[in-house]
mmCIF file of C-alpha atoms in Angstrom:
data_model
loop_
_atom_site.group_PDB
_atom_site.id
_atom_site.type_symbol
_atom_site.label_atom_id
_atom_site.label_comp_id
_atom_site.label_asym_id
_atom_site.label_seq_id
_atom_site.Cartn_x
_atom_site.Cartn_y
_atom_site.Cartn_z
ATOM 1 C CA MET A 1 141.616 49.987 -12.502
ATOM 2 C CA ASP A 2 140.351 53.567 -12.485
ATOM 3 C CA LYS A 3 139.786 53.479 -16.263
ATOM 4 C CA LEU A 4 137.850 50.245 -15.958
ATOM 5 C CA VAL A 5 135.603 51.681 -13.240
ATOM 6 C CA GLU A 6 135.069 54.820 -15.352
ATOM 7 C CA GLU A 7 133.915 52.613 -18.268
ATOM 8 C CA ILE A 8 131.545 50.661 -16.010
ATOM 9 C CA VAL A 9 130.031 53.839 -14.601
ATOM 10 C CA ALA A 10 129.697 55.347 -18.082
ATOM 11 C CA PHE A 11 127.963 52.186 -19.308
ATOM 12 C CA ARG A 12 125.484 52.411 -16.437
ATOM 13 C CA ASP A 13 124.949 56.145 -16.712
ATOM 14 C CA GLU A 14 124.402 56.077 -20.485
ATOM 15 C CA ARG A 15 121.429 53.842 -19.771
ATOM 16 C CA ASP A 16 120.112 55.831 -16.806
ATOM 17 C CA TRP A 17 120.381 52.789 -14.523
ATOM 18 C CA LYS A 18 121.872 54.586 -11.518
ATOM 19 C CA GLN A 19 118.340 55.045 -10.218
ATOM 20 C CA PHE A 20 118.137 51.272 -9.748
ATOM 21 C CA HIS A 21 121.633 50.800 -8.304
ATOM 22 C CA ASN A 22 121.331 51.366 -4.600
ATOM 23 C CA PRO A 23 123.668 49.374 -2.329
ATOM 24 C CA LYS A 24 121.002 46.761 -1.471
ATOM 25 C CA ASP A 25 120.136 46.029 -5.080
ATOM 26 C CA LEU A 26 123.792 46.025 -6.146
ATOM 27 C CA ALA A 27 124.517 43.476 -3.392
ATOM 28 C CA ILE A 28 121.559 41.359 -4.569
ATOM 29 C CA SER A 29 122.774 41.539 -8.174
ATOM 30 C CA LEU A 30 126.305 40.622 -7.103
ATOM 31 C CA ASN A 31 124.963 37.580 -5.285
ATOM 32 C CA LEU A 32 122.748 36.552 -8.220
ATOM 33 C CA GLU A 33 125.673 36.721 -10.654
ATOM 34 C CA ALA A 34 127.873 34.712 -8.270
ATOM 35 C CA SER A 35 125.088 32.153 -8.110
ATOM 36 C CA GLU A 36 125.001 31.976 -11.897
ATOM 37 C CA LEU A 37 128.728 31.254 -11.804
ATOM 38 C CA LEU A 38 128.145 28.560 -9.194
ATOM 39 C CA GLU A 39 125.365 27.040 -11.271
ATOM 40 C CA LEU A 40 127.828 26.288 -14.068
ATOM 41 C CA PHE A 41 129.612 23.870 -11.717
ATOM 42 C CA GLN A 42 126.500 22.142 -10.370
ATOM 43 C CA TRP A 43 126.488 18.402 -10.857
ATOM 44 C CA LYS A 44 129.833 18.418 -12.712
ATOM 45 C CA SER A 45 133.442 18.073 -11.721
ATOM 46 C CA SER A 46 135.484 21.230 -11.607
ATOM 47 C CA ASP A 47 137.638 20.078 -14.563
ATOM 48 C CA GLU A 48 134.595 19.213 -16.635
ATOM 49 C CA THR A 49 133.041 22.610 -16.078
ATOM 50 C CA VAL A 50 136.201 24.513 -16.866
ATOM 51 C CA ASN A 51 136.848 22.500 -19.984
ATOM 52 C CA ARG A 52 133.293 22.823 -21.315
ATOM 53 C CA ASN A 53 132.206 26.284 -20.092
ATOM 54 C CA LYS A 54 135.231 28.554 -19.940
ATOM 55 C CA SER A 55 133.592 31.382 -21.906
ATOM 56 C CA GLU A 56 130.473 31.192 -19.699
ATOM 57 C CA ILE A 57 132.674 31.233 -16.598
ATOM 58 C CA GLN A 58 134.400 34.315 -17.984
ATOM 59 C CA ASP A 59 131.086 36.052 -18.590
ATOM 60 C CA GLU A 60 129.799 35.302 -15.113
ATOM 61 C CA LEU A 61 133.068 36.444 -13.494
ATOM 62 C CA ALA A 62 132.770 39.663 -15.493
ATOM 63 C CA ASP A 63 129.237 40.182 -14.190
ATOM 64 C CA VAL A 64 130.455 39.630 -10.600
ATOM 65 C CA MET A 65 133.303 42.087 -11.088
ATOM 66 C CA TYR A 66 130.961 44.576 -12.732
ATOM 67 C CA TYR A 67 128.698 44.743 -9.672
ATOM 68 C CA ALA A 68 131.560 44.606 -7.186
ATOM 69 C CA LEU A 69 133.410 47.479 -8.861
ATOM 70 C CA LEU A 70 130.226 49.496 -9.303
ATOM 71 C CA MET A 71 129.383 49.036 -5.632
ATOM 72 C CA CYS A 72 132.903 50.107 -4.655
ATOM 73 C CA HIS A 73 132.523 53.219 -6.792
ATOM 74 C CA ASP A 74 129.151 54.168 -5.406
ATOM 75 C CA LEU A 75 130.269 53.611 -1.793
ATOM 76 C CA GLY A 76 133.584 55.416 -2.205
ATOM 77 C CA ILE A 77 135.638 52.256 -1.602
ATOM 78 C CA ASN A 78 138.943 51.892 -3.429
ATOM 79 C CA PRO A 79 138.845 48.295 -4.731
ATOM 80 C CA LYS A 80 142.636 47.899 -4.871
ATOM 81 C CA GLN A 81 143.074 49.205 -1.329
ATOM 82 C CA ALA A 82 140.187 47.038 -0.112
ATOM 83 C CA LEU A 83 141.835 43.946 -1.547
ATOM 84 C CA LEU A 84 145.215 44.869 -0.074
ATOM 85 C CA ASP A 85 143.653 45.540 3.345
ATOM 86 C CA LYS A 86 141.836 42.214 3.260
ATOM 87 C CA LEU A 87 145.008 40.344 2.225
ATOM 88 C CA LYS A 88 146.762 41.837 5.264
ATOM 89 C CA LYS A 89 143.925 40.737 7.569
ATOM 90 C CA ASN A 90 143.966 37.258 6.060
ATOM 91 C CA ALA A 91 147.745 37.036 6.444
ATOM 92 C CA GLU A 92 147.277 37.678 10.159
ATOM 93 C CA LYS A 93 144.445 35.103 10.433
ATOM 94 C CA TYR A 94 146.305 32.541 8.318
ATOM 95 C CA PRO A 95 150.028 32.689 9.144
ATOM 96 C CA VAL A 96 152.116 30.591 6.786
ATOM 97 C CA ASP A 97 153.512 28.400 9.579
ATOM 98 C CA LYS A 98 149.964 27.308 10.523
ATOM 99 C CA ALA A 99 148.106 27.543 7.236
ATOM 100 C CA PHE A 100 150.609 26.107 4.741
ATOM 101 C CA GLY A 101 148.971 23.193 2.922
ATOM 102 C CA SER A 102 145.967 23.221 5.255
ATOM 103 C CA ASN A 103 142.306 23.739 4.448
ATOM 104 C CA LYS A 104 141.402 24.455 8.078
ATOM 105 C CA LYS A 105 139.639 27.649 9.028
ATOM 106 C CA TYR A 106 141.728 30.003 11.124
ATOM 107 C CA THR A 107 139.587 29.204 14.173
ATOM 108 C CA GLU A 108 140.694 25.571 13.910
ATOM 109 C CA PHE A 109 144.442 26.159 14.185
#
């Protein structure tokens, strides 16, 4: 993960883009890329989109990860630890005995 983040930061820095990458604009870019991913599924079934647009899905997911990892780097957040911490919180909110096979939100248990 560290090597990947180093490559992302090097890509950005080689182009002198850090000046544009404040937390607000990174969050906006992250949202825009997630919206581009969502757009691939618009008006189609999930299976249809996956079967017809897998490489585009891959590209949009890469863009989302790019901005998420860059934002983590710039804010001093360890992405692996952030994910592990969030999984722990979600495990508390969604205990297996209540959440198994359910699509209910934790507030509905």
